[in-house]
mmCIF file of C-alpha atoms in Angstrom:
data_model
loop_
_atom_site.group_PDB
_atom_site.id
_atom_site.type_symbol
_atom_site.label_atom_id
_atom_site.label_comp_id
_atom_site.label_asym_id
_atom_site.label_seq_id
_atom_site.Cartn_x
_atom_site.Cartn_y
_atom_site.Cartn_z
ATOM 1 C CA ASN S 1145 -9.163 -0.778 -13.418
ATOM 2 C CA GLY S 1146 -8.940 1.932 -14.849
ATOM 3 C CA TYR S 1147 -6.029 3.468 -12.698
ATOM 4 C CA LYS S 1148 -2.440 4.308 -14.956
ATOM 5 C CA SER S 1149 0.362 5.184 -12.888
ATOM 6 C CA LYS S 1150 2.632 7.768 -13.806
ATOM 7 C CA SER S 1151 5.452 5.975 -11.681
ATOM 8 C CA LEU S 1152 5.739 2.352 -13.870
ATOM 9 C CA PHE S 1153 9.961 3.318 -13.323
ATOM 10 C CA LYS S 1154 9.901 2.445 -9.445
ATOM 11 C CA PRO S 1155 10.911 -1.474 -10.174
ATOM 12 C CA SER S 1156 13.501 -1.093 -12.959
ATOM 13 C CA MET S 1157 15.033 1.802 -11.369
ATOM 14 C CA VAL S 1158 15.361 -0.234 -7.767
ATOM 15 C CA LYS S 1159 16.556 -3.091 -9.815
ATOM 16 C CA THR S 1160 19.840 -0.884 -11.836
ATOM 17 C CA CYS S 1161 20.186 0.192 -7.975
ATOM 18 C CA MET S 1162 20.629 -3.632 -6.493
ATOM 19 C CA ASP S 1163 22.827 -4.956 -9.817
ATOM 20 C CA GLU S 1164 25.282 -1.803 -8.752
ATOM 21 C CA TYR S 1165 25.321 -1.768 -5.241
ATOM 22 C CA ASN S 1166 25.347 -4.969 -2.662
ATOM 23 C CA ASP S 1167 23.760 -2.912 0.242
ATOM 24 C CA LEU S 1168 20.421 -1.812 1.741
ATOM 25 C CA ILE S 1169 18.572 0.199 -1.110
ATOM 26 C CA THR S 1170 16.068 2.854 -0.104
ATOM 27 C CA TYR S 1171 13.505 3.939 -2.783
ATOM 28 C CA LEU S 1172 11.887 7.568 -1.834
ATOM 29 C CA ASP S 1173 9.419 9.061 -3.744
ATOM 30 C CA GLY S 1174 10.467 12.628 -5.369
ATOM 31 C CA ASP S 1175 8.213 14.571 -2.654
ATOM 32 C CA ALA S 1176 9.748 12.547 0.175
ATOM 33 C CA GLN S 1177 12.003 13.805 2.239
ATOM 34 C CA LEU S 1178 15.122 12.089 4.718
ATOM 35 C CA CYS S 1179 14.745 13.423 8.278
ATOM 36 C CA GLY S 1180 16.889 10.857 10.556
ATOM 37 C CA ASN S 1181 19.424 8.242 10.000
ATOM 38 C CA LEU S 1182 17.763 4.820 9.133
ATOM 39 C CA ASN S 1183 19.816 1.986 11.405
ATOM 40 C CA GLU S 1184 16.697 0.812 12.535
ATOM 41 C CA VAL S 1185 15.812 -0.622 9.333
ATOM 42 C CA GLU S 1186 19.259 -2.036 8.988
ATOM 43 C CA GLY S 1187 18.921 -5.728 9.200
ATOM 44 C CA ASP S 1188 19.008 -9.182 7.839
ATOM 45 C CA ASP S 1189 15.490 -10.332 9.098
ATOM 46 C CA PHE S 1190 14.020 -9.092 6.368
ATOM 47 C CA ASP S 1191 14.203 -9.151 1.884
ATOM 48 C CA ILE S 1192 11.751 -6.016 1.346
ATOM 49 C CA GLY S 1193 10.146 -3.672 3.459
ATOM 50 C CA VAL S 1194 7.751 -1.699 2.800
ATOM 51 C CA THR S 1195 5.702 1.055 4.833
ATOM 52 C CA LEU S 1196 2.229 0.024 6.705
ATOM 53 C CA ARG S 1197 -0.488 2.887 6.738
ATOM 54 C CA GLU S 1198 -1.839 3.770 10.047
ATOM 55 C CA SER S 1199 -5.161 1.071 10.637
ATOM 56 C CA ASP S 1200 -7.469 4.338 11.047
ATOM 57 C CA GLU S 1201 -6.728 5.197 7.673
ATOM 58 C CA LEU S 1202 -8.156 2.384 5.895
ATOM 59 C CA GLU S 1203 -11.334 3.146 7.463
ATOM 60 C CA SER S 1204 -11.606 6.380 5.494
ATOM 61 C CA GLU S 1205 -14.472 6.522 2.658
ATOM 62 C CA TRP S 1206 -11.763 7.534 -0.177
ATOM 63 C CA HIS S 1207 -9.630 4.667 0.837
ATOM 64 C CA GLN S 1208 -12.268 2.095 0.971
ATOM 65 C CA GLU S 1209 -13.413 3.684 -2.598
ATOM 66 C CA HIS S 1210 -9.695 3.104 -3.886
ATOM 67 C CA MET S 1211 -9.123 -0.706 -1.501
ATOM 68 C CA GLU S 1212 -7.972 -2.143 -4.740
ATOM 69 C CA ILE S 1213 -5.249 0.288 -5.939
ATOM 70 C CA VAL S 1214 -4.098 1.443 -2.212
ATOM 71 C CA LYS S 1215 -4.452 -1.377 0.133
ATOM 72 C CA TYR S 1216 -2.550 -1.067 3.283
ATOM 73 C CA ILE S 1217 1.160 -0.483 1.654
ATOM 74 C CA ASN S 1218 2.136 3.253 0.618
ATOM 75 C CA ALA S 1219 4.791 3.095 -2.360
ATOM 76 C CA GLY S 1220 6.445 5.883 -1.624
ATOM 77 C CA VAL S 1221 8.741 5.000 0.653
ATOM 78 C CA ILE S 1222 10.034 0.951 0.045
ATOM 79 C CA PHE S 1223 13.552 -1.045 2.002
ATOM 80 C CA PHE S 1224 15.400 -3.573 -0.464
ATOM 81 C CA ASN S 1225 18.536 -5.935 1.275
ATOM 82 C CA PRO S 1226 20.828 -7.347 -1.152
ATOM 83 C CA THR S 1227 19.396 -10.855 -1.109
ATOM 84 C CA PRO S 1228 18.042 -13.246 -3.626
ATOM 85 C CA ALA S 1229 14.472 -13.098 -2.572
ATOM 86 C CA ALA S 1230 14.672 -9.204 -2.935
ATOM 87 C CA ARG S 1231 16.818 -9.725 -6.587
ATOM 88 C CA SER S 1232 13.583 -12.068 -7.302
ATOM 89 C CA PHE S 1233 10.529 -9.777 -5.957
ATOM 90 C CA VAL S 1234 11.715 -6.566 -8.307
ATOM 91 C CA ASP S 1235 11.636 -8.615 -10.969
ATOM 92 C CA GLU S 1236 8.090 -10.239 -10.005
ATOM 93 C CA TRP S 1237 7.064 -6.328 -9.239
ATOM 94 C CA LEU S 1238 8.348 -5.196 -12.521
ATOM 95 C CA LYS S 1239 6.203 -7.885 -14.416
ATOM 96 C CA CYS S 1240 3.226 -7.341 -12.491
ATOM 97 C CA THR S 1241 3.870 -3.123 -12.761
ATOM 98 C CA GLU S 1242 3.755 -3.520 -16.658
ATOM 99 C CA GLU S 1243 0.800 -6.028 -16.741
ATOM 100 C CA MET S 1244 -1.321 -3.564 -14.083
ATOM 101 C CA GLY S 1245 -0.058 -0.217 -15.630
ATOM 102 C CA ASN S 1246 0.358 0.664 -11.769
ATOM 103 C CA ASP S 1247 3.439 0.305 -9.327
ATOM 104 C CA GLN S 1248 1.181 0.770 -5.905
ATOM 105 C CA MET S 1249 -1.224 -1.937 -7.005
ATOM 106 C CA ALA S 1250 1.640 -4.322 -8.359
ATOM 107 C CA LEU S 1251 3.359 -3.986 -4.788
ATOM 108 C CA ASN S 1252 0.319 -4.340 -2.844
ATOM 109 C CA LYS S 1253 -0.681 -7.849 -4.944
ATOM 110 C CA LEU S 1254 2.656 -8.644 -3.950
ATOM 111 C CA THR S 1255 3.379 -7.444 -0.332
ATOM 112 C CA CYS S 1256 -0.334 -7.567 1.044
ATOM 113 C CA PRO S 1257 -1.554 -10.770 3.323
ATOM 114 C CA GLU S 1258 -5.286 -11.341 3.624
ATOM 115 C CA HIS S 1259 -5.246 -9.512 7.033
ATOM 116 C CA TYR S 1260 -4.095 -5.906 7.826
ATOM 117 C CA PRO S 1261 -0.563 -6.679 9.859
ATOM 118 C CA GLU S 1262 1.236 -5.349 12.232
ATOM 119 C CA ALA S 1263 3.348 -2.584 12.318
ATOM 120 C CA ASN S 1264 7.524 -4.029 12.427
ATOM 121 C CA SER S 1265 5.759 -7.556 11.826
ATOM 122 C CA ILE S 1266 7.204 -10.001 9.034
ATOM 123 C CA SER S 1267 5.609 -12.167 6.687
ATOM 124 C CA THR S 1268 6.471 -14.634 4.144
ATOM 125 C CA ILE S 1269 5.084 -14.516 0.997
ATOM 126 C CA SER S 1270 6.411 -16.703 -1.998
ATOM 127 C CA GLY S 1271 9.272 -17.145 -0.460
ATOM 128 C CA VAL S 1272 10.055 -13.211 0.584
ATOM 129 C CA ARG S 1273 10.194 -11.795 3.793
ATOM 130 C CA ILE S 1274 8.592 -8.476 3.771
ATOM 131 C CA LYS S 1275 8.227 -6.397 6.898
ATOM 132 C CA TYR S 1276 6.055 -3.898 7.774
ATOM 133 C CA PHE S 1277 7.844 -0.746 8.865
ATOM 134 C CA PRO S 1278 4.933 1.562 10.415
ATOM 135 C CA CYS S 1279 4.302 4.896 7.703
ATOM 136 C CA ALA S 1280 4.087 7.095 11.178
ATOM 137 C CA GLN S 1281 7.870 7.289 11.110
ATOM 138 C CA PHE S 1282 9.142 6.207 7.688
ATOM 139 C CA ASN S 1283 6.891 7.244 5.790
ATOM 140 C CA TYR S 1284 5.242 10.326 7.809
ATOM 141 C CA TYR S 1285 2.375 12.080 5.861
ATOM 142 C CA TYR S 1286 0.089 12.558 8.798
ATOM 143 C CA PHE S 1287 0.522 16.442 8.812
ATOM 144 C CA GLU S 1288 -3.601 17.231 9.241
ATOM 145 C CA GLU S 1289 -3.722 14.070 11.858
ATOM 146 C CA LYS S 1290 -0.841 14.087 14.427
ATOM 147 C CA TYR S 1291 2.375 14.920 14.546
ATOM 148 C CA GLU S 1292 4.915 11.846 15.536
ATOM 149 C CA PRO S 1293 8.251 13.069 17.363
ATOM 150 C CA ASN S 1294 10.688 10.093 16.010
ATOM 151 C CA ILE S 1295 9.794 10.684 12.579
ATOM 152 C CA LYS S 1296 12.340 9.404 9.500
ATOM 153 C CA ILE S 1297 10.888 10.265 6.473
ATOM 154 C CA MET S 1298 8.409 12.680 5.920
ATOM 155 C CA HIS S 1299 5.884 12.275 2.729
ATOM 156 C CA PHE S 1300 4.856 15.705 0.884
ATOM 157 C CA LYS S 1301 2.036 13.515 -0.933
ATOM 158 C CA GLY S 1302 -1.229 15.067 -2.712
ATOM 159 C CA PRO S 1303 -2.660 17.201 -0.381
ATOM 160 C CA VAL S 1304 -0.231 17.229 2.205
ATOM 161 C CA ARG S 1305 2.536 18.715 -0.285
ATOM 162 C CA HIS S 1306 2.113 22.136 0.941
ATOM 163 C CA PHE S 1307 3.770 21.311 4.270
ATOM 164 C CA TYR S 1308 6.942 21.320 2.425
ATOM 165 C CA PRO S 1309 9.566 22.561 3.282
ATOM 166 C CA PHE S 1310 8.930 21.331 6.705
ATOM 167 C CA ASN S 1311 10.057 24.388 8.281
ATOM 168 C CA LYS S 1312 9.915 25.953 12.036
ATOM 169 C CA THR S 1313 6.103 27.235 11.090
ATOM 170 C CA LYS S 1314 4.804 24.286 10.235
ATOM 171 C CA ARG S 1315 6.273 22.266 12.644
ATOM 172 C CA LEU S 1316 4.732 24.854 15.500
ATOM 173 C CA TYR S 1317 1.262 24.323 13.677
ATOM 174 C CA CYS S 1318 1.230 20.653 13.494
ATOM 175 C CA ARG S 1319 2.430 20.916 16.743
ATOM 176 C CA LEU S 1320 0.424 23.266 18.288
ATOM 177 C CA VAL S 1321 -2.782 23.917 16.340
ATOM 178 C CA VAL S 1322 -3.375 20.131 14.398
ATOM 179 C CA PRO S 1323 -4.353 19.062 18.294
ATOM 180 C CA ILE S 1324 -6.635 21.922 18.961
ATOM 181 C CA LYS S 1325 -8.257 21.367 15.461
ATOM 182 C CA ASN S 1326 -8.735 17.853 15.893
ATOM 183 C CA LYS S 1327 -9.936 18.345 19.393
ATOM 184 C CA ILE S 1328 -12.602 20.843 17.951
ATOM 185 C CA ARG S 1329 -13.156 18.157 15.025
ATOM 186 C CA ARG S 1330 -14.395 15.739 17.673
ATOM 187 C CA LEU S 1331 -16.705 17.634 19.303
ATOM 188 C CA VAL S 1332 -18.503 19.331 16.449
ATOM 189 C CA GLN S 1333 -19.288 15.179 15.970
ATOM 190 C CA PHE S 1334 -21.283 14.659 18.824
#
């Protein structure tokens, strides 16, 4: 595929945590920040919880060109319940990551059904119950598109890294300036 990830350690790090703790494990990339409680994530209806990209994100030119790598799921935030199926999944994710040289591609290969799933839905793939949490709430990186009121985890990845730290000024920018910029952008497109 020509794209090697620098994050090949993720599956083995999660495996170590699962071996040590018998509890819900939340993996966050180093550029992600917890902003609220995760009570909504706790539950026994899934083995693995992944964060589902917004459907309109999939339509961008960049995303279309990189669909094989990024597909529907962002690997910056992942939830693991302490189940035998989750442990088997992590073993398989580790193996696929090593083979593909890319944790994101491996995660998408193991968690994406053929169709784009609904947010908060659950699919069973190879005996593993996968729950699709919305990125807009649990892996928010849409700073230039919209501001969501109930954000639990912010992800300051790539082009939005300059929003960290998310202080009062940046919050006001997202709430007041971004909507105006987007309205102007839509008007100019006509």
